[in-house]
XYZ file of C-alpha atoms in Angstrom:
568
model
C 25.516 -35.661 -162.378
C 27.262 -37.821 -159.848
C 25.625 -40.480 -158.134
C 26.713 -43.035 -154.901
C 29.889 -44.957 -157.214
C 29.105 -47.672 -155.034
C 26.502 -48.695 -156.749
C 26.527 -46.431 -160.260
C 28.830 -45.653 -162.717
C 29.405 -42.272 -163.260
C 27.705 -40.423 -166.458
C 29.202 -38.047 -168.258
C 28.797 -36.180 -171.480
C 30.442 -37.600 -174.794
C 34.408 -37.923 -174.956
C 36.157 -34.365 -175.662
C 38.360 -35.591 -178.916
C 41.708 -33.559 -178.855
C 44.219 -35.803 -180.497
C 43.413 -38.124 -183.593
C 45.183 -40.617 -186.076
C 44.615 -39.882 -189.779
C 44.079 -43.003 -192.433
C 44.355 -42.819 -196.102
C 44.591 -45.612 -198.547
C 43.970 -46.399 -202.004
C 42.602 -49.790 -203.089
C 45.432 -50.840 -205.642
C 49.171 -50.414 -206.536
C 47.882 -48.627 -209.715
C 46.145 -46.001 -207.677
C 49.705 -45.915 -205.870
C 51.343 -45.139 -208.975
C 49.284 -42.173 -210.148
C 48.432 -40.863 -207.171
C 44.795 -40.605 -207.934
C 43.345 -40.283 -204.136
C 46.012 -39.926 -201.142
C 46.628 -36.416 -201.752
C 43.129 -35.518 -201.994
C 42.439 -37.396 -198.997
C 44.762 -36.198 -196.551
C 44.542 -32.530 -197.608
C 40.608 -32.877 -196.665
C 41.136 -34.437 -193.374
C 44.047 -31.615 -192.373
C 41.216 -29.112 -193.063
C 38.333 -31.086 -191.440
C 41.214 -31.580 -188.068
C 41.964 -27.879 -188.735
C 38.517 -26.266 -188.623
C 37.816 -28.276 -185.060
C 41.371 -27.636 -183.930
C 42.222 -31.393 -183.631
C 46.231 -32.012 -183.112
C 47.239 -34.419 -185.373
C 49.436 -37.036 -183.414
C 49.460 -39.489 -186.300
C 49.455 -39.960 -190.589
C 48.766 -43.573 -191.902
C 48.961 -44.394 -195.522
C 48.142 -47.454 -196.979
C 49.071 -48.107 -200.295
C 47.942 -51.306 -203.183
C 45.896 -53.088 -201.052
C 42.656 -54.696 -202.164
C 39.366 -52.992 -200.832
C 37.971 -56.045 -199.287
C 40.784 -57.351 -197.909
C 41.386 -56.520 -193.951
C 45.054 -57.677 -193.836
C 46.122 -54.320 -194.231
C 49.993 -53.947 -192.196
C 49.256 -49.976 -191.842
C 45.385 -50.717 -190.667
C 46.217 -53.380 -188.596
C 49.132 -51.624 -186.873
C 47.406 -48.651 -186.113
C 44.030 -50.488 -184.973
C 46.498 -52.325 -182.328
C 47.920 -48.606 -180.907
C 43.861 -47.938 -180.691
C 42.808 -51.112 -178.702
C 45.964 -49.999 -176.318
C 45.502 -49.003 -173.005
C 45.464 -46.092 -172.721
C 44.904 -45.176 -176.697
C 47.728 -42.416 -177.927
C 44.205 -40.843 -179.664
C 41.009 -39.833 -179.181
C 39.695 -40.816 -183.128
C 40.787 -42.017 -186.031
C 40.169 -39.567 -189.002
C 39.125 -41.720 -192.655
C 37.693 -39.802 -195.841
C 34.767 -41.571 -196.125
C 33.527 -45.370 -194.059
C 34.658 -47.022 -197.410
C 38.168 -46.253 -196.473
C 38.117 -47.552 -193.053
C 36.318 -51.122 -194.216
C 34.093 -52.254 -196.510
C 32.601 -55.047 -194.725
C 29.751 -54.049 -193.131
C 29.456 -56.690 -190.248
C 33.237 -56.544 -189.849
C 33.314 -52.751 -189.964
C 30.909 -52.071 -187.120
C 31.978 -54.920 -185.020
C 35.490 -53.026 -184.813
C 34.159 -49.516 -184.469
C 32.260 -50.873 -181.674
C 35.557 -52.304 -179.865
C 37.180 -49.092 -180.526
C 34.513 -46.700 -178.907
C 34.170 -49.158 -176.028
C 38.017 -48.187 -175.640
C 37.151 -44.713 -176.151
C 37.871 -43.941 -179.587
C 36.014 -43.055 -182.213
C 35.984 -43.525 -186.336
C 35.128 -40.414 -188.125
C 34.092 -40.122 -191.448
C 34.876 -36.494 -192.926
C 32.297 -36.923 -196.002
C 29.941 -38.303 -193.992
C 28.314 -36.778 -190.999
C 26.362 -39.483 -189.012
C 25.614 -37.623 -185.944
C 25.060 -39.858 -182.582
C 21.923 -41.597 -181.738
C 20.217 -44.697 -183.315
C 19.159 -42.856 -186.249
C 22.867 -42.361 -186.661
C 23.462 -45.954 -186.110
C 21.299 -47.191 -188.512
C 22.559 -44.780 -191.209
C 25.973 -45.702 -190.825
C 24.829 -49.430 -191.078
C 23.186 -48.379 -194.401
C 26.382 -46.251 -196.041
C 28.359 -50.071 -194.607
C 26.124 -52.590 -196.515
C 26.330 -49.451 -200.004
C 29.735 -49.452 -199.791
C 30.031 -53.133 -199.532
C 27.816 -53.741 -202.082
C 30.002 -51.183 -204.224
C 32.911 -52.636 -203.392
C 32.228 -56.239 -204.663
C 29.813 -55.162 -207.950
C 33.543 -52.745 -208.301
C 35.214 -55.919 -207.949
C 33.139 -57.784 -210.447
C 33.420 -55.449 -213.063
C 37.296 -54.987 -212.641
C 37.928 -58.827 -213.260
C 35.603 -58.770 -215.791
C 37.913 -56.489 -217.598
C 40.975 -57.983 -216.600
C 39.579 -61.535 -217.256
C 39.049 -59.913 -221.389
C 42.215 -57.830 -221.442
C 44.147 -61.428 -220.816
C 42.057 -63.159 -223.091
C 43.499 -60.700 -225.742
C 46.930 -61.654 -224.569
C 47.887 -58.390 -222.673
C 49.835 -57.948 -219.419
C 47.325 -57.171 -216.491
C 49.335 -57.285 -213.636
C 51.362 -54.146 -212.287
C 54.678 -55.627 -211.589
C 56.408 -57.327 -214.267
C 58.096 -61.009 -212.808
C 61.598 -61.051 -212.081
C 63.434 -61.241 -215.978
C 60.791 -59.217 -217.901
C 60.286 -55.693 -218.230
C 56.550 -53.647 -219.078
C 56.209 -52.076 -222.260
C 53.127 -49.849 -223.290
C 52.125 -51.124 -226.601
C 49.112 -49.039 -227.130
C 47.675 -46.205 -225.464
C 43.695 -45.272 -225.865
C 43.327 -41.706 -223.337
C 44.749 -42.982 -220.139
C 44.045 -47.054 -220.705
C 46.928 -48.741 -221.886
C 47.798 -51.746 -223.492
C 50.747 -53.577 -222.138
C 53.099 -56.436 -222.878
C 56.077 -57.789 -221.519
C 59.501 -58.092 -223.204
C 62.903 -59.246 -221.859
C 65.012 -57.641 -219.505
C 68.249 -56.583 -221.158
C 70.248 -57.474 -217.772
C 67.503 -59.612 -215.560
C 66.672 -61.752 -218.779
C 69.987 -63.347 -219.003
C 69.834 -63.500 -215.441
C 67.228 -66.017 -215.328
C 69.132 -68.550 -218.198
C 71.686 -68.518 -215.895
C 70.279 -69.282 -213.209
C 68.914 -71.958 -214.701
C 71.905 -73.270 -216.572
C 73.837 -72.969 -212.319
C 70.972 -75.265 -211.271
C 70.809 -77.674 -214.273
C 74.717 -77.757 -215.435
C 76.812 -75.500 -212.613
C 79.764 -73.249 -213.108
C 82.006 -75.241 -215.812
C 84.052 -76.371 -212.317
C 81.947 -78.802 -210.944
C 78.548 -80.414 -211.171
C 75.188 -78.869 -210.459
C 74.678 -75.694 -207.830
C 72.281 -75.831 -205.332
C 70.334 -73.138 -204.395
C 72.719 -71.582 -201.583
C 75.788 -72.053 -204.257
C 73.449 -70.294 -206.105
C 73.319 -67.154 -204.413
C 76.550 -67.002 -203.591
C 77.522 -67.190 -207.263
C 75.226 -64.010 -208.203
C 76.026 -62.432 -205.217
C 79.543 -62.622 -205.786
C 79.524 -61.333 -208.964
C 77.350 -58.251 -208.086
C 74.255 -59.586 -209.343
C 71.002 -58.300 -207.503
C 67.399 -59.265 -207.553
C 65.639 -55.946 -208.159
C 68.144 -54.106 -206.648
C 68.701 -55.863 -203.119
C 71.250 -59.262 -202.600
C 70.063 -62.293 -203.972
C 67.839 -64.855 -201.627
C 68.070 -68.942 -201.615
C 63.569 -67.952 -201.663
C 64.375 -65.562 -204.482
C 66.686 -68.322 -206.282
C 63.672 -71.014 -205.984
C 61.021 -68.632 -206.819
C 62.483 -68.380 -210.630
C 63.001 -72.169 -210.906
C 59.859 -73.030 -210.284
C 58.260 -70.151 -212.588
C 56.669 -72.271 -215.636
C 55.788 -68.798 -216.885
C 59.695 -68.397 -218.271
C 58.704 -71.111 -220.646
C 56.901 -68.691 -222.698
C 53.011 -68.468 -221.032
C 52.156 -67.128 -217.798
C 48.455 -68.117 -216.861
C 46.462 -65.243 -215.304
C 43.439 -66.205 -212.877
C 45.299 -69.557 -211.690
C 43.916 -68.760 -208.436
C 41.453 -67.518 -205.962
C 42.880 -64.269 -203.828
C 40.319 -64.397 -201.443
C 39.902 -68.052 -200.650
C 43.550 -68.770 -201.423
C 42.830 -71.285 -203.427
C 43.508 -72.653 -206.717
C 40.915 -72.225 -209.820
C 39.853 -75.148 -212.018
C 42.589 -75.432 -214.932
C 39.785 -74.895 -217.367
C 39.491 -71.555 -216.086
C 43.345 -70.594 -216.504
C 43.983 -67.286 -218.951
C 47.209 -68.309 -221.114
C 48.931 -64.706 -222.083
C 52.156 -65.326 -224.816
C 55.478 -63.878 -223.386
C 58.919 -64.060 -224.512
C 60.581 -67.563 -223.871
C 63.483 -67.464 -221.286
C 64.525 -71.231 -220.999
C 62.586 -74.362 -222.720
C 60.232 -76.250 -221.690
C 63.088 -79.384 -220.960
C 65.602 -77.412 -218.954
C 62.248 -76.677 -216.828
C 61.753 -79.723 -216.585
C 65.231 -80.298 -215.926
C 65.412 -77.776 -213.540
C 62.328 -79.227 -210.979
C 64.214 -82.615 -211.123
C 67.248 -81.145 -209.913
C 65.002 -79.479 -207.010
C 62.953 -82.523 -206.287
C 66.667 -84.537 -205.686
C 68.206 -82.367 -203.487
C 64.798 -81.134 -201.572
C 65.567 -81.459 -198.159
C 62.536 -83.482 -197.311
C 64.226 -86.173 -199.696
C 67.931 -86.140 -199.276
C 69.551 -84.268 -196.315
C 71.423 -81.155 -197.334
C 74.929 -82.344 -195.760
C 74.481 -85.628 -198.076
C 73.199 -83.552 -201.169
C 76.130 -81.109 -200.381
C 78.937 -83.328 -199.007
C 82.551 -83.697 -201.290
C 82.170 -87.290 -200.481
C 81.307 -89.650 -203.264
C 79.300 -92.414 -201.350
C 77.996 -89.950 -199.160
C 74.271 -91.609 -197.787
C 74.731 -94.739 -199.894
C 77.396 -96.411 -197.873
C 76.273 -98.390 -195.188
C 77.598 -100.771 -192.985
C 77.311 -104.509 -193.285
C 77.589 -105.405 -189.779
C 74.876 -103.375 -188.292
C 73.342 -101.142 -191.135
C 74.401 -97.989 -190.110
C 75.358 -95.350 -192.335
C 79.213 -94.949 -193.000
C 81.111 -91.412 -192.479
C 84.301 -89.677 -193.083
C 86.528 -90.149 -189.814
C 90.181 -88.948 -190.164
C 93.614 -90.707 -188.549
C 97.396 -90.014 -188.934
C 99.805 -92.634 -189.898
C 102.855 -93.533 -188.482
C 104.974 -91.213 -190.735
C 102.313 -88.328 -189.804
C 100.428 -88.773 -193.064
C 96.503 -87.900 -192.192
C 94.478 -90.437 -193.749
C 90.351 -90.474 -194.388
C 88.394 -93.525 -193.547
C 85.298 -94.539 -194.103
C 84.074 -95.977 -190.622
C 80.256 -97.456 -189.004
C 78.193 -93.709 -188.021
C 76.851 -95.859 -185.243
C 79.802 -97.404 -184.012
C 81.492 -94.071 -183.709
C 78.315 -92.098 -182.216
C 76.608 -94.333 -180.227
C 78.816 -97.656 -179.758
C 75.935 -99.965 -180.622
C 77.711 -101.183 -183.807
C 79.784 -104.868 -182.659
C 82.943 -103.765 -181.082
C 84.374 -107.120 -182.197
C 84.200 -106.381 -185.947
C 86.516 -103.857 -187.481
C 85.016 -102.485 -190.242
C 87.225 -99.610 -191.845
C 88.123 -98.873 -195.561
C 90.058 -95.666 -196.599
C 88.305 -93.232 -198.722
C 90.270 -93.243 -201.482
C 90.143 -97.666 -201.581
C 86.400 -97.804 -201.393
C 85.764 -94.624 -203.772
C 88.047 -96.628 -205.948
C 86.974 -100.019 -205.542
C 83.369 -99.081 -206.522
C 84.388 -96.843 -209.322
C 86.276 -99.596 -210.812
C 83.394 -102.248 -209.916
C 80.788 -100.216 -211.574
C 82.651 -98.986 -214.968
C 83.658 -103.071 -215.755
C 80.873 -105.079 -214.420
C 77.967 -102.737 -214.729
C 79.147 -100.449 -218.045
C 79.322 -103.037 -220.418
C 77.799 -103.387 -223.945
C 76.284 -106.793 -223.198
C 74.701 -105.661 -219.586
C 73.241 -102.119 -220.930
C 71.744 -104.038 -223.793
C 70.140 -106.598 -221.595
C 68.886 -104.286 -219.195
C 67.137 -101.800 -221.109
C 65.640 -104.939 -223.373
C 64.353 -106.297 -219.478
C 63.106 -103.002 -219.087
C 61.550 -102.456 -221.733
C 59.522 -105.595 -221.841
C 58.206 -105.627 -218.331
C 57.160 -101.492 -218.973
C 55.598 -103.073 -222.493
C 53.639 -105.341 -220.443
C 52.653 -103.018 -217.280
C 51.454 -100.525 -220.420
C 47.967 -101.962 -219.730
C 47.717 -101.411 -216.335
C 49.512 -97.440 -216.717
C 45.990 -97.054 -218.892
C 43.532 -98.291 -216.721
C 45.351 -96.137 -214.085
C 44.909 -93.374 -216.098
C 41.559 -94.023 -216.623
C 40.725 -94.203 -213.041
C 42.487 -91.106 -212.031
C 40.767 -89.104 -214.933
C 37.554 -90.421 -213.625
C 38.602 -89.334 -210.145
C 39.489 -85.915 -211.261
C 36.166 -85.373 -212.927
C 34.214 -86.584 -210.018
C 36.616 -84.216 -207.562
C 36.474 -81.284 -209.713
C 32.490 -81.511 -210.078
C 32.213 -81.912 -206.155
C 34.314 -78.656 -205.859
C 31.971 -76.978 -208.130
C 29.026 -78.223 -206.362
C 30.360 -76.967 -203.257
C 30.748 -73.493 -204.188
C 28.123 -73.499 -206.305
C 26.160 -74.058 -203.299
C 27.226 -71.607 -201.359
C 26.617 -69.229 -203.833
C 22.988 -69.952 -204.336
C 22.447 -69.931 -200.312
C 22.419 -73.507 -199.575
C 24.781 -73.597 -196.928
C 26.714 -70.724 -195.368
C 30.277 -69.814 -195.562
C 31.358 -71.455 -192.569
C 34.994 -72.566 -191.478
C 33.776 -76.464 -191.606
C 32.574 -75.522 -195.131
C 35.978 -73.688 -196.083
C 37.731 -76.896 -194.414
C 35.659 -79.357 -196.874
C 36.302 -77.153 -199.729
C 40.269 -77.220 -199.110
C 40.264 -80.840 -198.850
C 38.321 -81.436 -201.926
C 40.608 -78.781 -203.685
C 44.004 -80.387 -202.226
C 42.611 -84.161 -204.024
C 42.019 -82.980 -206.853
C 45.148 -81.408 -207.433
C 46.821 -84.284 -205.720
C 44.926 -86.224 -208.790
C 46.133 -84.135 -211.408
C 49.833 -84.596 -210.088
C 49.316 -88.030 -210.550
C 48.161 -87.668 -213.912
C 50.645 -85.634 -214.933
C 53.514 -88.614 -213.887
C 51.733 -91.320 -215.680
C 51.471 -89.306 -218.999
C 54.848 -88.253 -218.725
C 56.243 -91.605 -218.071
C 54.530 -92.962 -221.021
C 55.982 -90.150 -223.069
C 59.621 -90.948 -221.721
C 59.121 -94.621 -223.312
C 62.674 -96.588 -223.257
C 63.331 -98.106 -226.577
C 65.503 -101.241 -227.232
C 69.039 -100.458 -228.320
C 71.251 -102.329 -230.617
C 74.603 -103.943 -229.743
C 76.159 -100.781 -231.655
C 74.432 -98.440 -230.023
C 74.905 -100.240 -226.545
C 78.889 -100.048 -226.759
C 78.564 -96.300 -227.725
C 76.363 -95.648 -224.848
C 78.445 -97.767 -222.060
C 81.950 -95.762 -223.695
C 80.695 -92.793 -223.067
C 79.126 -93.505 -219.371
C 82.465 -95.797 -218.426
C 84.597 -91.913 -219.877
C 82.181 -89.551 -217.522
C 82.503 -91.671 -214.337
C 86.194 -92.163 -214.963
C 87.153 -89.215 -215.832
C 84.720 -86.627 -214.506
C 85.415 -84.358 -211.246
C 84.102 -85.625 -207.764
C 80.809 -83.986 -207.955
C 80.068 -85.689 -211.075
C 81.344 -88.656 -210.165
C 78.583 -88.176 -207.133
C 75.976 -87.651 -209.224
C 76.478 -90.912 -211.795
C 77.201 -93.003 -208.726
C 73.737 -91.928 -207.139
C 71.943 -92.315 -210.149
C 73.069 -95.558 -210.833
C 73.738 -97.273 -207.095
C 71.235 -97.522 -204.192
C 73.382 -98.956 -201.796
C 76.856 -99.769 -201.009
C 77.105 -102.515 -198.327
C 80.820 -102.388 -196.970
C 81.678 -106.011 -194.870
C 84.964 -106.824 -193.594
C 85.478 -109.618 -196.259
C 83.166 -108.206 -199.341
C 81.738 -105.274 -200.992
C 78.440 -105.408 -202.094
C 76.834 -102.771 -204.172
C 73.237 -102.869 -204.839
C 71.114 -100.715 -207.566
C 67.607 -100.757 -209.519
C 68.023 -102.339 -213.655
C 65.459 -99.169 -214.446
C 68.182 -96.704 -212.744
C 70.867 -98.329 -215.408
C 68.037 -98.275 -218.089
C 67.213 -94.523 -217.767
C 70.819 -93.453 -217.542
C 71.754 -95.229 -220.295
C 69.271 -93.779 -222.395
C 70.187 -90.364 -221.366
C 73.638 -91.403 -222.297
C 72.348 -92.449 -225.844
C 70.954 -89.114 -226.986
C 74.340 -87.277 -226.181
C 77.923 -87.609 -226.543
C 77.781 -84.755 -224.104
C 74.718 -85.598 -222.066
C 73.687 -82.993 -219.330
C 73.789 -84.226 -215.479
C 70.757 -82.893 -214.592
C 68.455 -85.132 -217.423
C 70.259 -88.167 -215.041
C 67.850 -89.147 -212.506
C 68.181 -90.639 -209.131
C 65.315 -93.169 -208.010
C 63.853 -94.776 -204.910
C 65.163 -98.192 -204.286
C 63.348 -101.594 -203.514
C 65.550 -104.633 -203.908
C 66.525 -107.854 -204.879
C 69.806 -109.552 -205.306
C 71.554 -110.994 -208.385
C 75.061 -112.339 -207.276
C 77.886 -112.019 -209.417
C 80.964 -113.796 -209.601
C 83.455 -111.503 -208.008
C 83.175 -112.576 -204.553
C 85.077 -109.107 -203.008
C 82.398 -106.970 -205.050
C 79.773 -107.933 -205.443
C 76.665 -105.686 -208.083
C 73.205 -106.528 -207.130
C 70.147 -105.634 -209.815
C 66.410 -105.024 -208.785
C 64.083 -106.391 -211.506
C 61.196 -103.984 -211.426
């Protein structure tokens, strides 16, 4: 019937559906690789389109995606081409409501958008019918199948929470190095473990030894030298070209040390768990523990956030260190050409040459090769000696002996502050589960931040212990001349990207005047190095650490060069 459109919409009969969208999906990458449902599913919903003569203008498979989780690529793609104007389709054909969502509010909240667009969800199991009995049956079958889907969920971690308790694999994919291998089989459960990679396994100790050591031509690779290395060579990461993410992604594994932790964190609230509730499963050991540890120091120096990548990069030796001692400004590489057409590299005022604010009346320019081999020089006779290492480490070592009191009430505080943090995280959830408060975003925004300081606490822990571990002992005259020897023969003698990393280890700041060169550094830099130095005729670069500087000056006598010491 047709009434005056002026003033009333027209009514009509329900929508005539002609052309629909099929949707499949199973809930996990295991499903995926047995094909336990797809199949079934899509054969059912040809026959259901079939029977009503339905033309099928679309199949959409989703596979090893979690059943509660609506960031589905496939789902969300094809919900998009249903919210268009106008839709390609009349419906969108699932096996059952469970397929489509299992959310009940969420599910009819979207069904409702699509219909208002004029399409329609269709379950081929279950036949609703229209009208508000229909409505509130579907509503029922929503909150069942939610219900389902989480006690589902329960019991599957359950399982997987015991199988990794028992030290077995429980994760489909095997990381990057390590291969799956079925250790026992009961019916169609199985009992897996990982083992090394006969080709990725190495892999990884390489990549570790590139980051830690480098090629055998130079000093330590960072990550893009990385990848071009492997990728050079033919190496792949599971079959495609290696990635600078794929190359930091390894390094920062702890599981190669020989335990990967299973439930480390929340999937649903993307959030970490409590470390008390971390699953240690046994796997075969791919580097140690210290060229981990090696490894995240090498990251954490040449991190962009900390040192730029064209200093951390750059040939140059005092790249980011030298600085001008007429206005501050950093000094760069400039060329020039002599008179006999020799090109020459300087050294020359960054702000003087891009921006002119540097005093125009002051020449201050040293070739590269002079000032690289002024400092060299300076640093291997007045800093390397037997008599200074000695001293140093002995200052060292007495003013750590007497801060030892104060690194234990630190400790003691930040233990107490992780106990309080983790309890108000527990009380929080805790909370929500027992229907205190609701799950609300200024909720999920309190929970964050209490979750980001208390693993901001731990961090902090973890320093402190480890810098009491690393304790610098006093060394004897003997043991001092060994130790400066075989520092004063690596700087010396070493290639330019060693000679780098010494120089930055041991030198904050190289103030370059007109008249004098002064070059500043930390005693604990010296201290540390030293003691690396001790250990190891052949000590590797990346246990040599670089430090942030504070300062204080200690003049010596050479007035052209002058080495400045920090006492802290």
């Amino acid at each position: 019937m047709t009434m005056n459109k002026g003033k009333y919409k027209e009514v009509t009969g329900p929508k005539v559906i002609r052309r629909v969208a099929i949707y499949a999906r199973v809930s996990t990458s295991r499903q995926q690789l047995h094909d336990l449902s797809i199949p079934d599913q899509i054969k059912e919903m040809r026959e259901y389109c079939e029977r009503r003569e339905y033309e099928i203008a679309d199949t959409i498979i989703e596979t090893g995606t979690a059943t509660s989780d609506e960031h589905r690529p496939q789902f969300q793609s094809l919900i998009a081409r249903a919210l268009s104007k106008p839709a390609p389709f009349d419906a969108i054909i699932v096996h059952s409501m469970s397929r489509f969502y299992r959310d009940d509010v969420a599910q009819e909240y979207l069904r409702r958008k699509l219909v208002k667009n004029g399409v329609q969800v269709i379950s081929v199991t279950q036949d609703f019918g229209e009208g508000a009995m229909a409505d509130l049956t579907r509503r029922i079958m929503g909150i069942v199948d939610e219900l389902q889907a989480k006690e589902t969920s329960k019991h599957v971690r359950r399982t997987m929470i015991a199988s990794a308790k028992e030290g077995w694999w429980t994760a489909a994919l095997a990381p990057f190095g390590y291969q799956i291998e079925v250790v026992e089989a009961i019916g169609k459960r199985k009992k897996r473990k990982l083992k090394e990679h006969p080709h990725n396994g190495p892999l990884v100790r390489l990549i570790f030894k590139l980051c830690i050591e480098g090629d055998g031509t130079g000093g330590p690779l960072g990550l893009k030298k990385i990848v071009q290395y492997l990728n050079g060579r033919g190496h792949t990461y599971r079959g495609k070209p290696f990635y600078t993410s794929h190359i930091e992604s390894v390094l920062k594994n702890d599981g190669y040390c020989g335990t990967y932790y299973y439930n480390k964190t929340d999937s649903k609230e993307m959030a970490h768990r409590p470390r008390e509730e971390w699953i240690g499963i046994p796997v075969p050991q791919l580097v140690t523990a210290e060229d981990f540890q090696r490894a995240q120091v090498a990251l954490h120096e040449r991190a962009p956030k900390r040192v730029a990548p064209r200093i951390a990069s750059s040939p140059v030796i005092l790249s980011g260190i030298a600085r001008c001692g007429v206005c501050g400004g950093s000094m760069k590489i400039a060329g020039g050409t002599g008179s006999s057409g020799e090109v020459y590299r300087y050294y020359k005022c960054s702000s003087r040459m891009d921006r002119g604010t540097c005093d125009p009346a002051i020449r201050n320019t040293i070739r590269e090769r002079e000032l690289d081999s002024v400092v060299i020089h300076a640093v291997a006779t007045s800093l390397l000696t037997a008599a200074r290492v000695q001293d140093v480490i002995a200052r060292v070592c007495t003013r750590r002996q007497e801060g030892r009191e104060n690194t234990t009430k630190t400790l003691e505080r930040l233990r107490h502050n992780l106990t309080r943090l983790k309890a108000a995280a527990n009380n929080l959830l805790g909370a929500v589960a027992e229907g205190m408060v609701g799950d609300s975003d200024l909720f999920r925004e309190k929970l964050q931040t209490t979750i980001e300081q208390r693993d901001h606490v731990q961090r902090l822990i973890d320093i402190e212990e480890q810098q009491i571990k690393e304790e610098i002992r006093p060394v004897s005259e003997i043991d001092a001349e060994t130790t400066a020897r075989r520092l004063r023969n690596r700087l010396e003698a070493a290639p330019k990207e060693v000679q780098k990393r010494l120089l930055r280890a041991l030198i904050a700041e190289i103030v370059v005047k007109p008249d004098e060169i002064v070059i500043r550094g930390p005693e604990p830099a010296l201290a540390e190095t030293a003691d690396v130095a001790r250990r190891s005729e052949d000590f590797p670069l990346s246990a040599v650490h670089t430090f942030d500087r504070d300062w204080r000056a200690l003049r010596e006598s050479n007035p052209s060069c002058k080495i400045e010491n920090l006492e802290s």
